């Protein structure tokens, strides 16, 4: 730590609209490592090496030691003050649970004998640092008899997105391996990496035109409300407390499903036969289509069950069947725009570079069997929506997000207000399983229990197994309907439910 605190320079890193729309979320992921060889503590992810490697990595990610602040015009920025650093919280503890017990539980974090702060991925002020918003937390949990290690890492979403998160984790792991190898006189030097945290890379692309946007997209970022204005202007700490309270009030179930790569590829091949000429569906298109049908039906059944109860049914009989009528389902996905910009350094940019795109699926399209033809209808919508995200589109969205201090909050509130929705984050191409601290790749990589409902993360499965791990955060009744869906469960070859 001393090397970092001695060399870090003070700086102010101004955030832009892509960053601030993530101020109510954190990225919290658990990396599970088995000590199958039962190596000694000094040989298997040594405590001192992991901690020293983290602080050396911070030299390339000083933004993780900054304070979230707002200036007089309410523009948010990260203040890295070398005399008052907001250091990440780092702990390394032991527990009385064997690693095998965690494996048998499906890596259920609730089975741990210590408090991991479950369902707390909102970057709210922490008592550990006097009420400041903690930009990052890293918890190392060592299992009984040195049988394995859990690396829990949470980084505030305003710092980076999923891509930048995996870049950080892989660099921390790389530095850790190098430190272990550097004890050899013939060890190679640490490979040099360059990471960009300055948000001015976005500014070069800003445009005041909005010709690439649909009227509804412009409206979602320009129609102000008293609530959006107030939430955007309150102190960052106050806003964090508000959303932490909201997230704590949600009732959600975290469940995991494994789907084989062959199953998904077979579905994609059959759906592709119904695609218009010149269109090639991605796996993201296929996931969106399939999940829109099965989750849409699971949500609709919850609504139908409620309206069939005596009192709601009586109200419906009086005021008409329009009450409780099925409504449109909204499916959203995040698009990484790094590959869509012509800037040569876009891949080294660690700030947020993703845009959410959503499609509307009417009841007649999701209240059906997931046939290849039905899936193609929805997949085409998502394919066309994502295809509109080019450099011009990204720049115009960025302009609107930055135009007014509460622009980002308008979209946040609209997302939270919608109930018949599912947000899909496909991270199956991210290098989570390359995060090797010197002992082995992880046995399992999973998001920590999420603070908000109606999310699904599509994660890569362990390379020895292949396929995809889908992590759902859904209301309990919706999740129960999902696991009763024969079409969905036929696709799944493993299911874990965490309370």
Tab-separated table of C-alpha atoms in Angstrom:
chain	number	residue	atom	x	y	z
A	1	UNK	CA	0.000	0.000	0.000
A	2	UNK	CA	2.833	2.407	0.836
A	3	UNK	CA	4.109	2.373	-2.741
A	4	UNK	CA	0.682	3.383	-4.041
A	5	UNK	CA	0.010	6.099	-1.458
A	6	UNK	CA	3.498	7.517	-2.002
A	7	UNK	CA	3.323	7.730	-5.802
A	8	UNK	CA	-0.358	8.461	-6.524
A	9	UNK	CA	-1.079	11.921	-7.941
A	10	UNK	CA	-4.112	14.043	-7.142
A	11	UNK	CA	-6.534	14.403	-10.029
A	12	UNK	CA	-10.190	15.043	-10.814
A	13	UNK	CA	-11.794	12.633	-13.281
A	14	UNK	CA	-15.103	14.019	-14.515
A	15	UNK	CA	-17.771	11.431	-15.231
A	16	UNK	CA	-20.081	11.559	-18.217
A	17	UNK	CA	-23.611	10.374	-18.826
A	18	UNK	CA	-22.573	6.790	-19.523
A	19	UNK	CA	-20.956	6.676	-16.073
A	20	UNK	CA	-23.482	8.487	-13.921
A	21	UNK	CA	-26.392	6.314	-15.037
A	22	UNK	CA	-24.614	3.567	-13.075
A	23	UNK	CA	-24.319	5.469	-9.796
A	24	UNK	CA	-27.011	3.352	-8.140
A	25	UNK	CA	-25.349	0.017	-8.918
A	26	UNK	CA	-22.208	-1.905	-8.184
A	27	UNK	CA	-20.635	-4.842	-9.996
A	28	UNK	CA	-20.294	-7.641	-7.442
A	29	UNK	CA	-18.825	-10.973	-8.531
A	30	UNK	CA	-17.633	-14.050	-6.630
A	31	UNK	CA	-14.632	-16.038	-7.887
A	32	UNK	CA	-14.383	-19.476	-6.284
A	33	UNK	CA	-11.027	-21.317	-6.213
A	34	UNK	CA	-10.510	-24.909	-5.044
A	35	UNK	CA	-7.219	-25.969	-3.482
A	36	UNK	CA	-7.495	-29.456	-4.955
A	37	UNK	CA	-3.809	-30.214	-4.295
A	38	UNK	CA	-4.171	-28.987	-0.703
A	39	UNK	CA	-1.133	-26.775	-1.142
A	40	UNK	CA	0.130	-24.812	1.832
A	41	UNK	CA	-1.078	-21.289	2.616
A	42	UNK	CA	2.202	-19.902	1.296
A	43	UNK	CA	1.709	-21.687	-2.025
A	44	UNK	CA	-2.046	-21.314	-2.611
A	45	UNK	CA	-3.026	-17.697	-3.168
A	46	UNK	CA	-0.777	-16.355	-0.353
A	47	UNK	CA	-2.430	-13.570	1.693
A	48	UNK	CA	0.473	-11.139	1.477
A	49	UNK	CA	0.871	-11.626	-2.301
A	50	UNK	CA	-2.816	-11.013	-3.028
A	51	UNK	CA	-2.898	-7.836	-0.963
A	52	UNK	CA	0.373	-6.426	-2.302
A	53	UNK	CA	-0.693	-7.260	-5.865
A	54	UNK	CA	-3.958	-5.381	-5.351
A	55	UNK	CA	-2.223	-2.187	-4.253
A	56	UNK	CA	0.254	-2.418	-7.092
A	57	UNK	CA	-2.670	-2.774	-9.513
A	58	UNK	CA	-4.216	0.352	-7.992
A	59	UNK	CA	-1.229	2.283	-9.344
A	60	UNK	CA	-2.802	1.725	-12.776
A	61	UNK	CA	-6.361	2.205	-11.449
A	62	UNK	CA	-6.053	5.194	-9.080
A	63	UNK	CA	-9.701	6.045	-9.762
A	64	UNK	CA	-10.583	3.262	-7.305
A	65	UNK	CA	-9.205	5.417	-4.472
A	66	UNK	CA	-11.238	8.531	-5.267
A	67	UNK	CA	-14.297	10.221	-3.771
A	68	UNK	CA	-17.533	10.620	-5.740
A	69	UNK	CA	-18.374	14.338	-5.686
A	70	UNK	CA	-20.460	16.914	-7.537
A	71	UNK	CA	-19.311	20.406	-8.508
A	72	UNK	CA	-21.335	23.632	-8.374
A	73	UNK	CA	-23.083	22.815	-11.658
A	74	UNK	CA	-23.865	19.281	-10.377
A	75	UNK	CA	-21.414	17.556	-12.696
A	76	UNK	CA	-20.156	14.456	-10.939
A	77	UNK	CA	-16.492	13.622	-10.764
A	78	UNK	CA	-14.024	11.362	-8.990
A	79	UNK	CA	-11.703	13.309	-6.724
A	80	UNK	CA	-8.443	11.431	-6.220
A	81	UNK	CA	-6.786	13.361	-3.394
A	82	UNK	CA	-3.359	12.024	-2.487
A	83	UNK	CA	-3.740	13.532	0.998
A	84	UNK	CA	-7.212	12.064	1.565
A	85	UNK	CA	-7.518	8.827	-0.382
A	86	UNK	CA	-10.766	6.874	-0.348
A	87	UNK	CA	-9.084	3.490	-0.325
A	88	UNK	CA	-10.959	0.315	-1.258
A	89	UNK	CA	-11.995	-1.882	1.646
A	90	UNK	CA	-9.844	-5.006	1.727
A	91	UNK	CA	-10.232	-7.942	4.121
A	92	UNK	CA	-8.733	-11.431	4.277
A	93	UNK	CA	-10.515	-13.778	6.692
A	94	UNK	CA	-10.936	-17.480	7.433
A	95	UNK	CA	-14.198	-19.331	7.945
A	96	UNK	CA	-15.158	-22.701	9.434
A	97	UNK	CA	-16.756	-24.028	6.251
A	98	UNK	CA	-15.067	-26.556	3.967
A	99	UNK	CA	-14.845	-25.656	0.280
A	100	UNK	CA	-16.571	-28.955	-0.551
A	101	UNK	CA	-19.583	-27.790	1.469
A	102	UNK	CA	-19.845	-24.725	-0.754
A	103	UNK	CA	-19.589	-26.897	-3.863
A	104	UNK	CA	-22.377	-29.142	-2.612
A	105	UNK	CA	-24.564	-26.091	-1.921
A	106	UNK	CA	-24.141	-24.868	-5.502
A	107	UNK	CA	-21.772	-22.133	-4.286
A	108	UNK	CA	-24.550	-20.583	-2.227
A	109	UNK	CA	-22.996	-17.530	-0.612
A	110	UNK	CA	-25.694	-17.585	2.083
A	111	UNK	CA	-24.142	-20.785	3.480
A	112	UNK	CA	-21.051	-18.907	4.620
A	113	UNK	CA	-20.614	-18.407	8.323
A	114	UNK	CA	-19.725	-14.728	7.836
A	115	UNK	CA	-21.757	-11.757	6.638
A	116	UNK	CA	-20.968	-10.999	2.991
A	117	UNK	CA	-23.435	-8.136	2.790
A	118	UNK	CA	-25.710	-10.038	0.431
A	119	UNK	CA	-28.096	-8.023	-1.751
A	120	UNK	CA	-26.000	-4.921	-1.105
A	121	UNK	CA	-24.489	-4.089	-4.470
A	122	UNK	CA	-25.696	-0.483	-4.312
A	123	UNK	CA	-22.588	1.685	-3.702
A	124	UNK	CA	-24.043	3.225	-0.556
A	125	UNK	CA	-22.042	4.935	2.190
A	126	UNK	CA	-20.276	2.478	4.430
A	127	UNK	CA	-19.679	2.822	8.136
A	128	UNK	CA	-16.212	1.438	7.535
A	129	UNK	CA	-15.025	4.763	6.142
A	130	UNK	CA	-17.064	7.338	7.993
A	131	UNK	CA	-20.088	7.490	5.704
A	132	UNK	CA	-18.241	7.923	2.415
A	133	UNK	CA	-19.280	6.044	-0.683
A	134	UNK	CA	-16.792	3.192	-1.005
A	135	UNK	CA	-15.668	2.839	-4.636
A	136	UNK	CA	-14.566	-0.768	-4.237
A	137	UNK	CA	-14.568	-3.652	-1.778
A	138	UNK	CA	-12.459	-6.802	-1.947
A	139	UNK	CA	-13.047	-9.685	0.424
A	140	UNK	CA	-10.883	-12.793	0.539
A	141	UNK	CA	-12.513	-15.717	2.355
A	142	UNK	CA	-10.332	-18.751	3.092
A	143	UNK	CA	-12.139	-22.006	3.702
A	144	UNK	CA	-11.460	-24.510	6.454
A	145	UNK	CA	-8.208	-26.486	6.207
A	146	UNK	CA	-7.094	-24.212	3.366
A	147	UNK	CA	-9.448	-26.141	1.073
A	148	UNK	CA	-10.192	-23.167	-1.149
A	149	UNK	CA	-10.616	-19.414	-1.472
A	150	UNK	CA	-13.432	-17.054	-2.409
A	151	UNK	CA	-12.469	-13.719	-3.957
A	152	UNK	CA	-15.421	-11.349	-3.689
A	153	UNK	CA	-14.963	-8.121	-5.627
A	154	UNK	CA	-17.383	-5.196	-5.793
A	155	UNK	CA	-16.648	-2.099	-7.863
A	156	UNK	CA	-19.061	0.818	-8.158
A	157	UNK	CA	-20.631	0.905	-11.618
A	158	UNK	CA	-19.866	4.609	-12.053
A	159	UNK	CA	-16.179	3.592	-12.122
A	160	UNK	CA	-16.403	1.053	-14.922
A	161	UNK	CA	-18.608	-1.418	-16.785
A	162	UNK	CA	-18.413	-5.212	-17.057
A	163	UNK	CA	-15.623	-5.062	-19.633
A	164	UNK	CA	-13.487	-2.733	-17.518
A	165	UNK	CA	-14.228	-4.820	-14.433
A	166	UNK	CA	-12.786	-7.967	-16.022
A	167	UNK	CA	-9.768	-5.983	-17.229
A	168	UNK	CA	-9.079	-4.933	-13.638
A	169	UNK	CA	-9.547	-8.421	-12.221
A	170	UNK	CA	-7.280	-9.965	-14.830
A	171	UNK	CA	-4.601	-7.350	-14.186
A	172	UNK	CA	-4.765	-7.974	-10.425
A	173	UNK	CA	-4.388	-11.701	-11.097
A	174	UNK	CA	-1.529	-11.088	-13.538
A	175	UNK	CA	0.352	-8.936	-11.004
A	176	UNK	CA	-0.214	-11.635	-8.368
A	177	UNK	CA	1.280	-14.330	-10.602
A	178	UNK	CA	4.216	-12.088	-11.421
A	179	UNK	CA	4.914	-11.405	-7.744
A	180	UNK	CA	5.023	-15.122	-7.021
A	181	UNK	CA	7.301	-15.778	-9.988
A	182	UNK	CA	9.541	-12.759	-9.296
A	183	UNK	CA	11.151	-14.650	-6.443
A	184	UNK	CA	13.044	-16.440	-9.203
A	185	UNK	CA	16.120	-14.453	-10.311
A	186	UNK	CA	15.358	-15.338	-13.955
A	187	UNK	CA	11.749	-14.179	-13.807
A	188	UNK	CA	10.526	-11.963	-16.641
A	189	UNK	CA	9.524	-8.355	-15.873
A	190	UNK	CA	5.890	-7.501	-15.314
A	191	UNK	CA	4.195	-6.972	-18.698
A	192	UNK	CA	3.251	-3.334	-19.240
A	193	UNK	CA	-0.400	-2.379	-19.714
A	194	UNK	CA	-2.002	0.966	-20.378
A	195	UNK	CA	-5.482	1.780	-19.147
A	196	UNK	CA	-7.405	4.968	-19.916
A	197	UNK	CA	-9.629	6.481	-17.221
A	198	UNK	CA	-9.945	9.998	-18.642
A	199	UNK	CA	-13.498	10.394	-19.959
A	200	UNK	CA	-12.452	12.921	-22.611
A	201	UNK	CA	-12.293	10.007	-25.059
A	202	UNK	CA	-16.097	10.342	-25.169
A	203	UNK	CA	-16.067	14.122	-25.532
A	204	UNK	CA	-14.367	13.899	-28.906
A	205	UNK	CA	-17.455	12.158	-30.269
A	206	UNK	CA	-20.167	14.364	-28.858
A	207	UNK	CA	-22.650	15.829	-31.319
A	208	UNK	CA	-25.722	17.995	-30.836
A	209	UNK	CA	-27.612	16.172	-33.549
A	210	UNK	CA	-30.236	13.570	-32.684
A	211	UNK	CA	-31.096	12.388	-36.181
A	212	UNK	CA	-30.140	8.761	-35.420
A	213	UNK	CA	-32.550	8.473	-32.489
A	214	UNK	CA	-36.207	7.522	-32.387
A	215	UNK	CA	-38.620	10.067	-30.858
A	216	UNK	CA	-39.247	7.702	-27.926
A	217	UNK	CA	-35.514	7.562	-27.189
A	218	UNK	CA	-35.233	11.342	-27.213
A	219	UNK	CA	-38.290	11.593	-24.998
A	220	UNK	CA	-36.858	9.133	-22.457
A	221	UNK	CA	-33.875	11.438	-21.895
A	222	UNK	CA	-35.487	14.857	-22.154
A	223	UNK	CA	-38.899	14.702	-20.443
A	224	UNK	CA	-37.991	15.976	-16.992
A	225	UNK	CA	-39.887	15.344	-13.772
A	226	UNK	CA	-39.665	16.858	-10.305
A	227	UNK	CA	-38.448	13.516	-8.937
A	228	UNK	CA	-35.692	13.136	-11.536
A	229	UNK	CA	-34.490	16.675	-10.904
A	230	UNK	CA	-34.457	16.190	-7.147
A	231	UNK	CA	-32.658	12.833	-7.250
A	232	UNK	CA	-30.053	14.223	-9.632
A	233	UNK	CA	-29.350	17.260	-7.459
A	234	UNK	CA	-29.156	15.664	-4.013
A	235	UNK	CA	-25.721	14.789	-2.654
A	236	UNK	CA	-24.313	11.506	-4.023
A	237	UNK	CA	-24.332	10.033	-0.506
A	238	UNK	CA	-28.023	10.878	-0.036
A	239	UNK	CA	-28.961	9.395	-3.397
A	240	UNK	CA	-27.031	6.229	-2.549
A	241	UNK	CA	-28.892	5.876	0.747
A	242	UNK	CA	-32.244	6.274	-1.032
A	243	UNK	CA	-31.556	3.580	-3.592
A	244	UNK	CA	-30.047	1.297	-0.974
A	245	UNK	CA	-33.328	1.530	0.932
A	246	UNK	CA	-35.292	0.791	-2.251
A	247	UNK	CA	-33.125	-2.202	-3.071
A	248	UNK	CA	-33.458	-3.549	0.462
A	249	UNK	CA	-37.230	-3.498	0.127
A	250	UNK	CA	-37.302	-5.662	-3.010
A	251	UNK	CA	-38.197	-9.330	-2.738
A	252	UNK	CA	-36.190	-11.412	-5.154
A	253	UNK	CA	-34.896	-14.930	-5.566
A	254	UNK	CA	-31.481	-15.666	-7.009
A	255	UNK	CA	-31.355	-18.793	-9.155
A	256	UNK	CA	-28.823	-20.311	-11.535
A	257	UNK	CA	-29.357	-22.400	-14.637
A	258	UNK	CA	-26.724	-24.077	-16.785
A	259	UNK	CA	-27.436	-24.480	-20.487
A	260	UNK	CA	-25.111	-26.379	-22.794
A	261	UNK	CA	-23.473	-24.694	-25.763
A	262	UNK	CA	-24.791	-27.445	-28.054
A	263	UNK	CA	-28.388	-26.879	-26.966
A	264	UNK	CA	-28.145	-23.172	-27.667
A	265	UNK	CA	-26.357	-23.650	-30.972
A	266	UNK	CA	-29.013	-26.146	-32.097
A	267	UNK	CA	-31.710	-23.582	-31.294
A	268	UNK	CA	-29.810	-20.820	-33.065
A	269	UNK	CA	-29.419	-23.005	-36.166
A	270	UNK	CA	-33.139	-23.790	-36.314
A	271	UNK	CA	-34.139	-20.163	-35.703
A	272	UNK	CA	-31.691	-18.938	-38.328
A	273	UNK	CA	-33.693	-20.773	-40.996
A	274	UNK	CA	-36.524	-18.293	-40.414
A	275	UNK	CA	-34.326	-15.177	-40.548
A	276	UNK	CA	-34.717	-12.710	-43.433
A	277	UNK	CA	-32.054	-12.866	-46.081
A	278	UNK	CA	-28.822	-11.199	-45.000
A	279	UNK	CA	-29.574	-11.447	-41.267
A	280	UNK	CA	-27.422	-13.644	-39.037
A	281	UNK	CA	-28.681	-14.029	-35.491
A	282	UNK	CA	-26.214	-13.754	-32.643
A	283	UNK	CA	-26.470	-15.860	-29.515
A	284	UNK	CA	-27.559	-12.697	-27.714
A	285	UNK	CA	-30.535	-12.421	-30.102
A	286	UNK	CA	-31.479	-16.016	-29.351
A	287	UNK	CA	-31.210	-15.614	-25.579
A	288	UNK	CA	-33.337	-12.467	-25.718
A	289	UNK	CA	-36.033	-14.205	-27.744
A	290	UNK	CA	-36.169	-17.344	-25.611
A	291	UNK	CA	-36.116	-15.456	-22.301
A	292	UNK	CA	-38.789	-13.036	-23.503
A	293	UNK	CA	-41.152	-15.953	-24.014
A	294	UNK	CA	-40.464	-17.995	-20.867
A	295	UNK	CA	-40.058	-15.053	-18.461
A	296	UNK	CA	-42.921	-13.140	-20.104
A	297	UNK	CA	-45.202	-16.132	-19.552
A	298	UNK	CA	-43.958	-16.593	-15.966
A	299	UNK	CA	-44.770	-12.968	-15.165
A	300	UNK	CA	-48.141	-13.084	-16.895
A	301	UNK	CA	-49.142	-16.166	-14.886
A	302	UNK	CA	-48.440	-14.259	-11.640
A	303	UNK	CA	-50.765	-11.492	-12.832
A	304	UNK	CA	-53.438	-13.949	-13.975
A	305	UNK	CA	-53.308	-15.803	-10.646
A	306	UNK	CA	-53.800	-12.535	-8.747
A	307	UNK	CA	-56.792	-11.490	-10.840
A	308	UNK	CA	-58.391	-14.918	-10.299
A	309	UNK	CA	-58.616	-14.337	-6.523
A	310	UNK	CA	-62.116	-13.521	-5.196
A	311	UNK	CA	-61.749	-9.780	-4.529
A	312	UNK	CA	-59.757	-8.901	-7.705
A	313	UNK	CA	-62.130	-11.089	-9.731
A	314	UNK	CA	-65.116	-9.219	-8.323
A	315	UNK	CA	-63.525	-5.866	-9.165
A	316	UNK	CA	-62.844	-7.121	-12.670
A	317	UNK	CA	-66.453	-8.266	-13.049
A	318	UNK	CA	-67.661	-4.776	-12.157
A	319	UNK	CA	-65.255	-2.698	-14.234
A	320	UNK	CA	-64.648	-5.029	-17.143
A	321	UNK	CA	-62.091	-7.525	-18.414
A	322	UNK	CA	-59.736	-4.767	-19.502
A	323	UNK	CA	-58.426	-4.858	-15.939
A	324	UNK	CA	-55.655	-7.414	-15.703
A	325	UNK	CA	-55.353	-7.630	-19.458
A	326	UNK	CA	-51.893	-8.925	-20.550
A	327	UNK	CA	-49.454	-6.097	-21.241
A	328	UNK	CA	-46.389	-5.764	-23.406
A	329	UNK	CA	-43.162	-7.352	-22.204
A	330	UNK	CA	-39.967	-5.283	-22.445
A	331	UNK	CA	-36.615	-7.005	-22.927
A	332	UNK	CA	-33.436	-4.963	-22.654
A	333	UNK	CA	-29.769	-5.688	-23.305
A	334	UNK	CA	-26.514	-3.794	-22.879
A	335	UNK	CA	-24.389	-3.107	-25.974
A	336	UNK	CA	-20.620	-2.608	-25.621
A	337	UNK	CA	-19.822	0.295	-27.963
A	338	UNK	CA	-16.006	0.025	-27.828
A	339	UNK	CA	-15.893	-1.982	-31.049
A	340	UNK	CA	-18.290	0.476	-32.698
A	341	UNK	CA	-16.065	3.530	-32.271
A	342	UNK	CA	-13.219	4.401	-34.622
A	343	UNK	CA	-11.035	5.664	-31.755
A	344	UNK	CA	-7.806	3.569	-31.677
A	345	UNK	CA	-7.731	3.496	-27.866
A	346	UNK	CA	-11.346	2.488	-27.256
A	347	UNK	CA	-10.359	-1.017	-26.108
A	348	UNK	CA	-8.123	0.477	-23.378
A	349	UNK	CA	-10.821	2.758	-22.012
A	350	UNK	CA	-11.937	1.592	-18.563
A	351	UNK	CA	-14.962	3.862	-18.093
A	352	UNK	CA	-18.511	2.942	-19.004
A	353	UNK	CA	-19.024	2.278	-22.693
A	354	UNK	CA	-22.333	0.470	-22.926
A	355	UNK	CA	-25.754	1.488	-24.178
A	356	UNK	CA	-28.993	-0.207	-23.222
A	357	UNK	CA	-31.308	-1.236	-26.051
A	358	UNK	CA	-34.780	-2.604	-25.472
A	359	UNK	CA	-37.549	-4.159	-27.503
A	360	UNK	CA	-41.276	-4.392	-26.884
A	361	UNK	CA	-42.771	-7.864	-27.142
A	362	UNK	CA	-46.603	-7.817	-27.316
A	363	UNK	CA	-48.580	-10.582	-25.557
A	364	UNK	CA	-49.351	-12.437	-28.778
A	365	UNK	CA	-45.604	-12.880	-29.345
A	366	UNK	CA	-44.602	-14.120	-25.893
A	367	UNK	CA	-47.764	-16.085	-25.047
A	368	UNK	CA	-46.790	-18.882	-27.398
A	369	UNK	CA	-44.623	-21.949	-27.642
A	370	UNK	CA	-40.924	-21.153	-28.249
A	371	UNK	CA	-40.939	-22.517	-31.793
A	372	UNK	CA	-38.192	-21.542	-34.207
A	373	UNK	CA	-40.581	-19.246	-36.057
A	374	UNK	CA	-41.800	-17.529	-32.868
A	375	UNK	CA	-38.246	-17.092	-31.635
A	376	UNK	CA	-37.181	-15.612	-34.967
A	377	UNK	CA	-39.868	-12.908	-34.729
A	378	UNK	CA	-38.457	-11.657	-31.403
A	379	UNK	CA	-34.808	-12.287	-32.271
A	380	UNK	CA	-35.179	-10.122	-35.374
A	381	UNK	CA	-36.431	-7.233	-33.226
A	382	UNK	CA	-33.389	-7.397	-30.964
A	383	UNK	CA	-31.031	-7.852	-33.897
A	384	UNK	CA	-32.417	-4.759	-35.603
A	385	UNK	CA	-32.354	-2.735	-32.368
A	386	UNK	CA	-28.696	-3.538	-31.679
A	387	UNK	CA	-27.775	-2.923	-35.321
A	388	UNK	CA	-28.774	0.733	-34.919
A	389	UNK	CA	-25.989	1.237	-32.347
A	390	UNK	CA	-23.153	2.657	-34.413
A	391	UNK	CA	-20.725	5.506	-33.739
A	392	UNK	CA	-23.236	8.167	-34.741
A	393	UNK	CA	-25.962	6.706	-32.531
A	394	UNK	CA	-23.614	6.343	-29.538
A	395	UNK	CA	-22.474	9.951	-29.831
A	396	UNK	CA	-26.026	11.272	-29.951
A	397	UNK	CA	-27.105	9.211	-26.931
A	398	UNK	CA	-24.022	10.488	-25.121
A	399	UNK	CA	-24.956	14.069	-25.966
A	400	UNK	CA	-28.452	13.668	-24.498
A	401	UNK	CA	-27.143	11.907	-21.386
A	402	UNK	CA	-24.813	14.850	-20.744
A	403	UNK	CA	-27.211	17.599	-21.808
A	404	UNK	CA	-28.990	18.034	-18.461
A	405	UNK	CA	-27.873	16.983	-14.965
A	406	UNK	CA	-30.903	14.721	-14.541
A	407	UNK	CA	-30.932	13.096	-18.002
A	408	UNK	CA	-29.410	9.870	-16.703
A	409	UNK	CA	-31.903	9.749	-13.814
A	410	UNK	CA	-34.858	9.906	-16.228
A	411	UNK	CA	-33.831	6.622	-17.802
A	412	UNK	CA	-33.076	5.078	-14.406
A	413	UNK	CA	-36.517	5.921	-13.033
A	414	UNK	CA	-38.250	4.687	-16.165
A	415	UNK	CA	-36.448	1.355	-15.876
A	416	UNK	CA	-37.335	0.956	-12.208
A	417	UNK	CA	-40.987	1.874	-12.807
A	418	UNK	CA	-41.555	-0.758	-15.471
A	419	UNK	CA	-42.598	-4.092	-13.943
A	420	UNK	CA	-43.129	-6.363	-16.955
A	421	UNK	CA	-39.526	-6.348	-18.053
A	422	UNK	CA	-36.252	-8.254	-18.053
A	423	UNK	CA	-32.784	-6.750	-18.346
A	424	UNK	CA	-30.258	-9.131	-19.903
A	425	UNK	CA	-26.526	-8.670	-19.383
A	426	UNK	CA	-24.641	-11.057	-21.648
A	427	UNK	CA	-21.084	-11.441	-20.337
A	428	UNK	CA	-20.415	-14.836	-21.874
A	429	UNK	CA	-17.501	-13.405	-23.903
A	430	UNK	CA	-15.816	-11.698	-20.961
A	431	UNK	CA	-12.619	-13.281	-19.647
A	432	UNK	CA	-13.843	-14.121	-16.142
A	433	UNK	CA	-12.228	-17.557	-16.208
A	434	UNK	CA	-8.815	-16.102	-17.040
A	435	UNK	CA	-8.626	-14.584	-13.539
A	436	UNK	CA	-5.865	-16.893	-12.256
A	437	UNK	CA	-4.015	-15.595	-9.186
A	438	UNK	CA	-1.291	-18.206	-9.566
A	439	UNK	CA	-2.989	-21.353	-8.326
A	440	UNK	CA	-5.633	-22.175	-10.952
A	441	UNK	CA	-8.535	-20.704	-12.837
A	442	UNK	CA	-11.755	-20.344	-10.831
A	443	UNK	CA	-13.986	-23.364	-10.318
A	444	UNK	CA	-16.986	-21.070	-10.568
A	445	UNK	CA	-17.660	-17.388	-11.306
A	446	UNK	CA	-20.991	-15.927	-10.285
A	447	UNK	CA	-22.521	-12.567	-9.541
A	448	UNK	CA	-23.290	-11.949	-5.891
A	449	UNK	CA	-27.026	-11.751	-5.055
A	450	UNK	CA	-28.412	-8.705	-6.822
A	451	UNK	CA	-30.179	-5.778	-5.170
A	452	UNK	CA	-32.856	-5.362	-7.860
A	453	UNK	CA	-35.242	-7.777	-9.536
A	454	UNK	CA	-35.876	-8.579	-13.194
A	455	UNK	CA	-32.225	-9.082	-14.124
A	456	UNK	CA	-30.465	-12.011	-15.756
A	457	UNK	CA	-26.737	-12.374	-16.280
A	458	UNK	CA	-25.525	-14.689	-19.033
A	459	UNK	CA	-22.112	-15.814	-17.821
A	460	UNK	CA	-19.572	-18.209	-19.302
A	461	UNK	CA	-19.481	-21.592	-17.604
A	462	UNK	CA	-16.239	-23.174	-16.436
A	463	UNK	CA	-14.222	-24.075	-19.582
A	464	UNK	CA	-14.059	-27.742	-18.505
A	465	UNK	CA	-17.866	-27.830	-18.740
A	466	UNK	CA	-18.613	-25.214	-21.381
A	467	UNK	CA	-21.927	-23.627	-22.150
A	468	UNK	CA	-23.606	-20.815	-20.259
A	469	UNK	CA	-24.531	-20.000	-16.656
A	470	UNK	CA	-27.692	-17.906	-16.429
A	471	UNK	CA	-28.204	-16.092	-13.142
A	472	UNK	CA	-31.733	-14.779	-12.582
A	473	UNK	CA	-32.899	-12.251	-9.998
A	474	UNK	CA	-36.691	-12.489	-10.110
A	475	UNK	CA	-39.643	-12.092	-7.752
A	476	UNK	CA	-40.185	-15.470	-5.998
A	477	UNK	CA	-43.546	-16.138	-7.678
A	478	UNK	CA	-42.094	-15.460	-11.137
A	479	UNK	CA	-39.110	-17.707	-10.442
A	480	UNK	CA	-41.443	-20.476	-9.257
A	481	UNK	CA	-43.397	-20.264	-12.518
A	482	UNK	CA	-40.177	-20.326	-14.514
A	483	UNK	CA	-38.992	-23.616	-12.992
A	484	UNK	CA	-42.418	-25.118	-13.714
A	485	UNK	CA	-42.073	-24.243	-17.397
A	486	UNK	CA	-41.400	-27.522	-19.208
A	487	UNK	CA	-39.938	-25.822	-22.272
A	488	UNK	CA	-37.396	-23.951	-20.168
A	489	UNK	CA	-36.450	-26.824	-17.868
A	490	UNK	CA	-35.943	-29.173	-20.832
A	491	UNK	CA	-33.273	-26.743	-22.014
A	492	UNK	CA	-31.590	-26.617	-18.594
A	493	UNK	CA	-29.256	-29.364	-17.376
A	494	UNK	CA	-28.518	-27.913	-13.910
A	495	UNK	CA	-30.473	-25.678	-11.549
A	496	UNK	CA	-29.500	-24.056	-8.232
A	497	UNK	CA	-31.754	-21.833	-6.174
A	498	UNK	CA	-30.236	-19.564	-3.526
A	499	UNK	CA	-32.283	-18.037	-0.719
